[in-house]
Tab-separated table of C-alpha atoms in Angstrom:
chain	number	residue	atom	x	y	z
A	1	MET	CA	-16.829	-0.294	11.920
A	2	ARG	CA	-13.148	-1.040	11.185
A	3	VAL	CA	-12.123	-1.896	7.684
A	4	ALA	CA	-8.937	-3.598	6.078
A	5	LEU	CA	-8.020	-1.812	2.836
A	6	ASP	CA	-5.629	-3.760	0.648
A	7	LEU	CA	-3.165	-1.201	-0.582
A	8	ARG	CA	-0.832	-3.984	-2.172
A	9	PRO	CA	-1.675	-2.585	-5.684
A	10	LEU	CA	0.349	0.364	-4.649
A	11	GLN	CA	3.419	-1.640	-4.155
A	12	SER	CA	3.294	-3.115	-7.655
A	13	PRO	CA	3.262	-1.873	-11.175
A	14	SER	CA	-0.311	-1.326	-10.857
A	15	ARG	CA	0.506	1.974	-8.871
A	16	LEU	CA	1.042	3.635	-12.275
A	17	ARG	CA	-2.251	2.557	-13.861
A	18	GLY	CA	-5.830	3.303	-13.102
A	19	ILE	CA	-5.956	1.013	-10.109
A	20	GLY	CA	-3.264	3.110	-8.392
A	21	ILE	CA	-5.309	6.409	-9.198
A	22	TYR	CA	-8.356	4.708	-7.723
A	23	LEU	CA	-6.663	3.471	-4.453
A	24	ARG	CA	-4.978	7.124	-3.785
A	25	GLY	CA	-8.386	8.715	-4.287
A	26	LEU	CA	-10.393	6.236	-2.191
A	27	LEU	CA	-7.773	6.429	0.549
A	28	GLY	CA	-7.564	10.131	0.506
A	29	GLY	CA	-11.235	10.410	0.779
A	30	PHE	CA	-11.243	7.914	3.566
A	31	LEU	CA	-8.663	9.811	5.508
A	32	GLN	CA	-10.442	13.115	5.102
A	33	GLN	CA	-13.592	11.564	6.592
A	34	GLU	CA	-11.488	9.922	9.400
A	35	ARG	CA	-12.485	6.541	8.897
A	36	ASP	CA	-11.197	3.621	10.945
A	37	LEU	CA	-8.867	1.845	8.710
A	38	VAL	CA	-6.257	-0.979	8.783
A	39	LEU	CA	-3.807	-0.638	5.684
A	40	LEU	CA	-2.986	-3.993	4.234
A	41	THR	CA	0.604	-4.264	2.803
A	42	TRP	CA	3.336	-6.386	1.863
A	43	ARG	CA	5.950	-6.344	4.780
A	44	ASP	CA	9.020	-5.812	2.550
A	45	ARG	CA	7.916	-3.082	0.150
A	46	ALA	CA	7.434	0.790	0.697
A	47	VAL	CA	4.331	2.460	-0.125
A	48	ASP	CA	4.797	5.857	-1.711
A	49	LEU	CA	2.176	7.753	0.156
A	50	ASP	CA	2.052	10.723	2.366
A	51	LEU	CA	0.096	9.221	5.395
A	52	PRO	CA	-0.790	11.073	8.599
A	53	GLU	CA	0.835	9.788	11.786
A	54	GLY	CA	-0.920	6.933	13.579
A	55	CYS	CA	-2.149	4.929	10.649
A	56	CYS	CA	-2.521	1.229	11.477
A	57	PHE	CA	-0.932	-1.431	9.238
A	58	PHE	CA	-1.264	-4.949	8.897
A	59	HIS	CA	1.651	-6.559	7.012
A	60	LEU	CA	1.484	-9.729	4.797
A	61	PRO	CA	4.447	-11.891	4.049
A	62	PRO	CA	6.061	-10.936	0.800
A	63	PRO	CA	4.899	-12.858	-2.566
A	64	ARG	CA	7.148	-15.519	-3.998
A	65	PRO	CA	7.789	-15.781	-7.529
A	66	ARG	CA	6.781	-18.512	-10.056
A	67	VAL	CA	3.614	-20.769	-9.883
A	68	LEU	CA	4.739	-23.032	-6.876
A	69	GLY	CA	5.551	-19.794	-4.884
A	70	TRP	CA	1.979	-18.630	-5.701
A	71	LEU	CA	0.495	-21.664	-4.544
A	72	ARG	CA	2.440	-21.732	-1.401
A	73	ASP	CA	1.441	-18.221	-0.653
A	74	ARG	CA	-2.147	-19.282	-0.843
A	75	LEU	CA	-1.616	-21.589	1.912
A	76	LEU	CA	0.307	-19.467	4.064
A	77	LEU	CA	-2.068	-16.422	3.554
A	78	ALA	CA	-4.976	-18.381	4.711
A	79	GLY	CA	-3.695	-18.508	8.303
A	80	THR	CA	-2.598	-14.791	8.211
A	81	PHE	CA	-6.102	-13.482	6.929
A	82	ARG	CA	-7.751	-15.531	9.813
A	83	GLN	CA	-5.569	-13.581	12.073
A	84	LEU	CA	-6.584	-10.243	10.284
A	85	ALA	CA	-10.233	-11.255	10.606
A	86	ARG	CA	-10.044	-11.021	14.345
A	87	GLU	CA	-8.827	-7.413	14.185
A	88	VAL	CA	-11.494	-5.898	11.639
A	89	ASP	CA	-15.163	-5.984	10.743
A	90	LEU	CA	-14.604	-6.200	6.898
A	91	VAL	CA	-11.764	-6.567	4.419
A	92	HIS	CA	-11.743	-4.847	1.028
A	93	PHE	CA	-9.533	-6.234	-1.811
A	94	THR	CA	-8.815	-3.913	-4.698
A	95	SER	CA	-7.043	-5.892	-7.536
A	96	PRO	CA	-8.432	-9.401	-7.997
A	97	PHE	CA	-6.568	-10.416	-11.218
A	98	GLU	CA	-3.011	-9.581	-10.019
A	99	LEU	CA	-1.593	-13.248	-9.462
A	100	ASP	CA	0.489	-12.460	-6.403
A	101	MET	CA	-2.176	-10.695	-4.446
A	102	GLY	CA	-4.086	-13.563	-3.009
A	103	TRP	CA	-7.441	-13.055	-1.284
A	104	PRO	CA	-8.988	-15.860	0.931
A	105	GLN	CA	-11.604	-18.030	-0.870
A	106	ALA	CA	-12.591	-19.706	2.382
A	107	ARG	CA	-14.857	-17.770	4.506
A	108	LEU	CA	-13.430	-15.665	7.392
A	109	GLY	CA	-16.305	-14.925	9.494
A	110	ILE	CA	-16.312	-11.206	8.101
A	111	PRO	CA	-17.341	-9.894	4.923
A	112	ARG	CA	-14.787	-10.030	1.970
A	113	VAL	CA	-15.666	-7.181	-0.466
A	114	ILE	CA	-13.632	-7.156	-3.815
A	115	THR	CA	-13.463	-4.224	-6.306
A	116	VAL	CA	-13.666	-5.390	-9.754
A	117	HIS	CA	-12.483	-2.775	-12.252
A	118	ASP	CA	-13.283	-4.848	-15.353
A	119	LEU	CA	-13.225	-8.374	-16.605
A	120	VAL	CA	-10.936	-7.667	-19.579
A	121	PRO	CA	-8.513	-10.386	-18.906
A	122	VAL	CA	-11.461	-12.891	-19.226
A	123	THR	CA	-13.711	-11.252	-21.789
A	124	HIS	CA	-10.942	-10.025	-24.001
A	125	ALA	CA	-8.137	-12.543	-23.249
A	126	ARG	CA	-7.169	-12.839	-26.770
A	127	LEU	CA	-6.539	-9.134	-27.112
A	128	VAL	CA	-4.619	-8.315	-23.884
A	129	LEU	CA	-2.923	-11.825	-23.310
A	130	GLN	CA	-0.119	-11.857	-25.759
A	131	GLY	CA	2.660	-14.580	-26.260
A	132	ARG	CA	3.328	-16.827	-23.316
A	133	HIS	CA	0.907	-14.894	-21.230
A	134	ARG	CA	-2.066	-16.572	-23.037
A	135	LEU	CA	-0.975	-19.580	-20.978
A	136	LEU	CA	-2.635	-17.781	-18.122
A	137	THR	CA	-6.002	-17.631	-19.631
A	138	PRO	CA	-7.473	-20.462	-17.526
A	139	VAL	CA	-5.862	-18.922	-14.321
A	140	TYR	CA	-7.712	-15.638	-14.965
A	141	ARG	CA	-11.010	-17.545	-15.510
A	142	TRP	CA	-10.566	-19.445	-12.455
A	143	GLN	CA	-9.786	-16.209	-10.583
A	144	ALA	CA	-13.037	-14.562	-12.075
A	145	ARG	CA	-15.082	-17.483	-11.098
A	146	GLN	CA	-13.958	-17.109	-7.496
A	147	LEU	CA	-15.367	-13.680	-7.289
A	148	GLY	CA	-18.691	-15.333	-6.684
A	149	ARG	CA	-17.528	-16.503	-3.294
A	150	ALA	CA	-17.076	-12.934	-1.954
A	151	GLU	CA	-19.701	-11.411	0.328
A	152	GLY	CA	-20.050	-8.361	-1.915
A	153	LEU	CA	-18.472	-6.911	-5.070
A	154	VAL	CA	-17.954	-3.329	-5.996
A	155	SER	CA	-17.644	-2.110	-9.738
A	156	ASP	CA	-16.791	1.235	-11.224
A	157	SER	CA	-19.651	1.131	-13.644
A	158	GLN	CA	-23.034	-0.399	-14.578
A	159	ALA	CA	-21.311	-1.772	-17.619
A	160	THR	CA	-18.894	-3.668	-15.569
A	161	ARG	CA	-21.875	-4.922	-13.182
A	162	ARG	CA	-23.843	-6.254	-15.993
A	163	ARG	CA	-20.675	-8.096	-17.250
A	164	LEU	CA	-20.129	-9.525	-13.889
A	165	GLU	CA	-23.774	-10.587	-13.640
A	166	GLU	CA	-23.557	-12.271	-17.206
A	167	PHE	CA	-20.413	-14.035	-16.358
A	168	LEU	CA	-21.067	-15.256	-12.909
A	169	GLY	CA	-24.700	-15.902	-13.085
A	170	HIS	CA	-25.758	-16.124	-9.524
A	171	THR	CA	-23.635	-13.273	-7.902
A	172	PRO	CA	-23.151	-11.708	-4.571
A	173	PRO	CA	-24.475	-8.332	-4.279
A	174	ILE	CA	-22.855	-5.772	-6.423
A	175	ARG	CA	-22.641	-2.080	-5.770
A	176	VAL	CA	-21.584	0.442	-8.381
A	177	VAL	CA	-19.448	3.316	-7.263
A	178	PRO	CA	-17.814	5.636	-9.853
A	179	LEU	CA	-14.368	7.130	-9.632
A	180	ALA	CA	-13.302	10.598	-10.110
A	181	ALA	CA	-10.441	12.921	-11.810
A	182	GLU	CA	-10.243	15.554	-9.001
A	183	GLY	CA	-6.574	16.138	-9.463
A	184	PHE	CA	-7.046	17.813	-12.833
A	185	ARG	CA	-7.743	21.415	-13.600
A	186	VAL	CA	-7.748	23.623	-16.649
A	187	PRO	CA	-4.125	24.405	-17.018
A	188	ASP	CA	-2.660	28.041	-17.095
A	189	PRO	CA	-1.946	29.217	-20.801
A	190	ALA	CA	1.768	29.686	-19.814
A	191	ARG	CA	1.957	25.991	-18.749
A	192	ILE	CA	0.584	24.959	-22.026
A	193	HIS	CA	3.039	27.234	-23.747
A	194	GLU	CA	6.076	25.949	-21.923
A	195	LEU	CA	5.034	22.478	-22.666
A	196	ARG	CA	4.332	23.005	-26.323
A	197	ARG	CA	7.789	24.627	-26.700
A	198	ARG	CA	9.616	22.049	-24.527
A	199	LEU	CA	8.258	18.982	-26.513
A	200	ASP	CA	7.919	20.865	-29.779
A	201	LEU	CA	4.235	20.056	-30.145
A	202	PRO	CA	2.112	21.385	-33.117
A	203	GLU	CA	-0.292	24.274	-32.563
A	204	ASP	CA	-3.297	21.659	-33.423
A	205	PHE	CA	-3.125	18.019	-32.578
A	206	LEU	CA	-5.280	14.971	-31.415
A	207	LEU	CA	-4.397	13.274	-28.290
A	208	PHE	CA	-4.356	9.646	-27.307
A	209	LEU	CA	-3.152	8.947	-24.008
A	210	GLY	CA	-3.220	5.590	-22.292
A	211	GLY	CA	-1.673	2.057	-22.591
A	212	ALA	CA	-1.342	0.558	-26.163
A	213	SER	CA	-2.553	-2.833	-25.411
A	214	PRO	CA	-4.829	-4.019	-28.127
A	215	ASN	CA	-8.123	-3.284	-26.181
A	216	LYS	CA	-7.236	0.344	-26.152
A	217	ASN	CA	-7.722	0.166	-29.903
A	218	LEU	CA	-4.902	2.525	-30.792
A	219	GLU	CA	-4.627	0.604	-34.331
A	220	GLY	CA	-8.153	1.374	-35.008
A	221	LEU	CA	-7.395	5.090	-34.432
A	222	LEU	CA	-4.281	4.713	-36.796
A	223	VAL	CA	-6.390	3.144	-39.480
A	224	ALA	CA	-8.913	5.986	-39.399
A	225	LEU	CA	-6.118	8.515	-39.790
A	226	GLN	CA	-5.168	6.917	-43.039
A	227	GLY	CA	-8.143	8.821	-44.581
A	228	GLY	CA	-6.428	12.160	-44.259
A	229	GLY	CA	-7.714	15.524	-43.618
A	230	LEU	CA	-7.155	15.440	-39.828
A	231	PRO	CA	-4.504	17.221	-37.433
A	232	PRO	CA	-1.478	15.141	-36.350
A	233	LEU	CA	-1.978	12.541	-33.588
A	234	VAL	CA	0.001	12.680	-30.382
A	235	VAL	CA	0.368	9.387	-28.706
A	236	ALA	CA	1.480	9.407	-24.884
A	237	GLY	CA	1.574	6.805	-22.149
A	238	SER	CA	3.238	3.582	-21.312
A	239	ALA	CA	2.712	0.843	-23.561
A	240	ASN	CA	4.102	-2.664	-24.399
A	241	PRO	CA	7.257	-1.949	-26.407
A	242	GLU	CA	6.940	-4.779	-28.736
A	243	HIS	CA	3.182	-4.009	-29.667
A	244	LEU	CA	4.161	-0.146	-30.071
A	245	ALA	CA	7.094	-0.979	-32.376
A	246	ASN	CA	4.751	-3.158	-34.445
A	247	LEU	CA	2.396	-0.406	-34.773
A	248	ARG	CA	5.083	2.228	-35.750
A	249	PHE	CA	6.336	-0.382	-38.407
A	250	ARG	CA	2.923	-0.919	-39.833
A	251	TYR	CA	1.959	2.674	-39.997
A	252	PRO	CA	5.196	4.595	-40.797
A	253	ASP	CA	3.703	7.313	-42.871
A	254	LEU	CA	0.933	8.578	-40.764
A	255	PRO	CA	1.419	12.125	-39.175
A	256	VAL	CA	1.992	10.710	-35.661
A	257	ARG	CA	4.196	11.888	-32.614
A	258	TRP	CA	5.117	9.111	-30.140
A	259	LEU	CA	5.864	10.780	-26.942
A	260	GLY	CA	6.042	7.665	-24.599
A	261	PRO	CA	5.452	8.053	-20.870
A	262	VAL	CA	4.605	11.537	-19.800
A	263	PRO	CA	5.286	12.695	-16.151
A	264	ALA	CA	2.249	13.374	-14.118
A	265	GLU	CA	3.074	16.940	-13.569
A	266	ASP	CA	2.959	17.482	-17.529
A	267	LEU	CA	-0.439	15.701	-17.998
A	268	GLU	CA	-2.632	18.809	-17.303
A	269	ALA	CA	-0.722	20.929	-19.690
A	270	LEU	CA	-0.801	17.921	-22.292
A	271	TYR	CA	-4.497	17.613	-22.256
A	272	GLY	CA	-4.921	21.289	-22.291
A	273	ALA	CA	-2.698	21.691	-25.377
A	274	ALA	CA	-4.641	19.366	-27.457
A	275	THR	CA	-7.371	20.335	-29.961
A	276	ALA	CA	-9.300	17.274	-28.901
A	277	PHE	CA	-8.852	13.953	-26.802
A	278	VAL	CA	-9.591	10.787	-28.582
A	279	PHE	CA	-10.346	7.518	-26.642
A	280	PRO	CA	-11.283	4.652	-28.998
A	281	SER	CA	-11.149	1.808	-26.449
A	282	LEU	CA	-12.875	-1.393	-27.072
A	283	GLN	CA	-13.630	-2.204	-23.478
A	284	GLU	CA	-13.306	-0.087	-20.223
A	285	GLY	CA	-14.235	-0.517	-16.704
A	286	PHE	CA	-14.573	3.067	-16.288
A	287	GLY	CA	-12.333	5.421	-18.473
A	288	LEU	CA	-10.513	7.788	-16.225
A	289	PRO	CA	-8.639	9.544	-19.182
A	290	VAL	CA	-11.963	10.768	-20.495
A	291	LEU	CA	-12.833	12.543	-17.042
A	292	GLU	CA	-9.092	13.682	-16.951
A	293	ALA	CA	-9.448	15.508	-20.315
A	294	MET	CA	-12.920	17.031	-19.530
A	295	SER	CA	-11.553	18.440	-16.264
A	296	CYS	CA	-8.666	20.058	-18.315
A	297	GLY	CA	-11.287	21.584	-20.580
A	298	THR	CA	-10.458	19.514	-23.624
A	299	PRO	CA	-13.156	18.379	-26.021
A	300	VAL	CA	-13.540	14.583	-26.076
A	301	ALA	CA	-14.324	12.008	-28.734
A	302	CYS	CA	-14.735	8.373	-27.405
A	303	SER	CA	-16.142	5.034	-28.168
A	304	ASN	CA	-19.928	4.330	-27.552
A	305	THR	CA	-19.203	0.980	-25.868
A	306	SER	CA	-19.002	-0.395	-22.195
A	307	SER	CA	-18.693	2.154	-19.552
A	308	LEU	CA	-17.734	5.217	-21.588
A	309	PRO	CA	-21.361	6.488	-22.292
A	310	GLU	CA	-21.865	6.419	-18.466
A	311	VAL	CA	-18.761	8.444	-17.641
A	312	ALA	CA	-18.977	10.878	-20.658
A	313	GLY	CA	-22.840	11.531	-20.307
A	314	ARG	CA	-23.845	14.173	-23.108
A	315	ALA	CA	-20.360	15.748	-23.083
A	316	ALA	CA	-18.651	13.874	-25.581
A	317	LEU	CA	-18.753	13.089	-29.452
A	318	PHE	CA	-19.221	9.224	-29.663
A	319	PHE	CA	-18.411	6.765	-32.244
A	320	ASP	CA	-18.470	3.086	-32.905
A	321	PRO	CA	-14.790	2.025	-32.150
A	322	VAL	CA	-14.563	-0.943	-34.793
A	323	ASP	CA	-15.890	1.539	-37.516
A	324	PRO	CA	-12.763	3.778	-38.923
A	325	ARG	CA	-15.096	5.870	-40.983
A	326	GLN	CA	-17.210	6.972	-37.837
A	327	ILE	CA	-13.903	7.753	-35.918
A	328	ARG	CA	-12.804	9.657	-38.733
A	329	GLN	CA	-16.123	11.712	-39.114
A	330	ALA	CA	-16.177	12.255	-35.341
A	331	LEU	CA	-12.586	13.734	-35.282
A	332	ARG	CA	-12.937	15.771	-38.564
A	333	ARG	CA	-16.000	17.535	-36.896
A	334	LEU	CA	-14.015	18.358	-33.801
A	335	ALA	CA	-11.106	19.627	-35.819
A	336	SER	CA	-13.068	21.834	-38.202
A	337	GLU	CA	-16.123	23.070	-35.893
A	338	PRO	CA	-14.773	25.572	-33.122
A	339	ASP	CA	-18.422	26.033	-31.838
A	340	LEU	CA	-18.826	22.275	-31.369
A	341	ARG	CA	-15.307	22.165	-29.459
A	342	ALA	CA	-16.429	25.189	-27.243
A	343	ARG	CA	-19.924	23.457	-26.414
A	344	LEU	CA	-18.117	20.179	-25.497
A	345	ARG	CA	-15.677	22.044	-23.332
A	346	GLU	CA	-18.474	23.292	-21.301
A	347	LEU	CA	-20.324	20.292	-21.138
A	348	GLY	CA	-17.156	18.275	-20.238
A	349	LEU	CA	-16.207	20.697	-17.377
A	350	ASN	CA	-19.777	20.295	-15.896
A	351	GLN	CA	-19.749	16.482	-16.341
A	352	ALA	CA	-16.381	16.112	-14.555
A	353	ARG	CA	-17.736	18.110	-11.682
A	354	GLN	CA	-20.119	15.457	-11.067
A	355	PHE	CA	-17.539	13.118	-9.778
A	356	SER	CA	-15.393	13.401	-6.583
A	357	TRP	CA	-13.197	11.094	-4.562
A	358	GLN	CA	-15.138	12.437	-1.425
A	359	HIS	CA	-18.365	10.963	-3.170
A	360	THR	CA	-16.608	7.684	-3.949
A	361	ALA	CA	-15.315	7.342	-0.405
A	362	ARG	CA	-18.724	7.954	1.006
A	363	LEU	CA	-20.449	5.598	-1.221
A	364	THR	CA	-17.789	2.882	-0.589
A	365	TRP	CA	-18.243	3.215	3.165
A	366	GLN	CA	-21.932	2.974	2.876
A	367	THR	CA	-21.427	-0.124	0.685
A	368	TYR	CA	-19.255	-1.626	3.562
A	369	GLN	CA	-22.100	-0.897	5.853
A	370	ASP	CA	-24.642	-2.569	3.729
A	371	PHE	CA	-22.664	-5.754	3.309
A	372	LEU	CA	-21.869	-5.988	6.957
A	373	ALA	CA	-25.497	-5.575	7.797
A	374	ARG	CA	-26.557	-8.517	5.136
A	375	SER	CA	-23.925	-10.867	6.758
A	376	SER	CA	-24.775	-10.440	10.361
């Protein structure tokens, strides 16, 4: 079986987000298992990957800006994908909500498999689409409806699968394939000490890491901090500058350190330095930061919604993300109960070991075989 894997998200800003982590992990698993792949990329953009010699590529024409260019691309790509269909048995698209990454709605004669990480642009459009981007709401809803045309869907979690079934009604088969955080380990104390000194971090602090889009609920966490009695909060990660500036203006007196983006090589030490990691997201397709923190031996408190109970298992302290009192109580427990932190640390390390990119790759390849058998 020969599969075309869409790597275009690694040529877009998505390479710095969870989609990029997913693609690098999945591709690494496939390469170790010596699968027969054709790597789907844009012709004019590099892919920042250390690939072995002999990898087979299929290049697509570069996307054009603006809506008319997008519509023209849809027409041009139809013929290109028909050519691809003559060379492979199945094609896997990996980022269906990026507007310039078209996938063919017309049947190709081979299975079209699509990974859907979440439906946030549809189910939480008012939260995540700000300003003029709200004009795109009908476009995202249209794109989500087109998912029903695929021969098979892959979701990161049972929660996303349920949302897909609710939204689409009659759906193609959906397989759940979880992600992993294998690149993270418990950091050496010397690395933690060096990072704490370099960034002037306090001895005890709570860590929030991730984008500051409204669905990540950073504001809900800041409201919970207003009750006092908690260690300072360190906020790290890329964020919408306008949204972040608004939060800093509205909560000027809270004990918050705003780090901004953190280099990948510092993430393990940052997780390891934290007293606890807090993830108050309102909606997740998976929740990779939770697994990353657990892999680093950091106790986790997180939302009890969407995919997070699946990912965290029994290894986190859960709270209702829309109840500041519950968030505050959970964080006070973690800050004041060393035995609880030690127990969650061990449970978290064990939980993280249940996930691996090798497992993700094997399940995904089996999913391809199942979808191919159904379509033949």
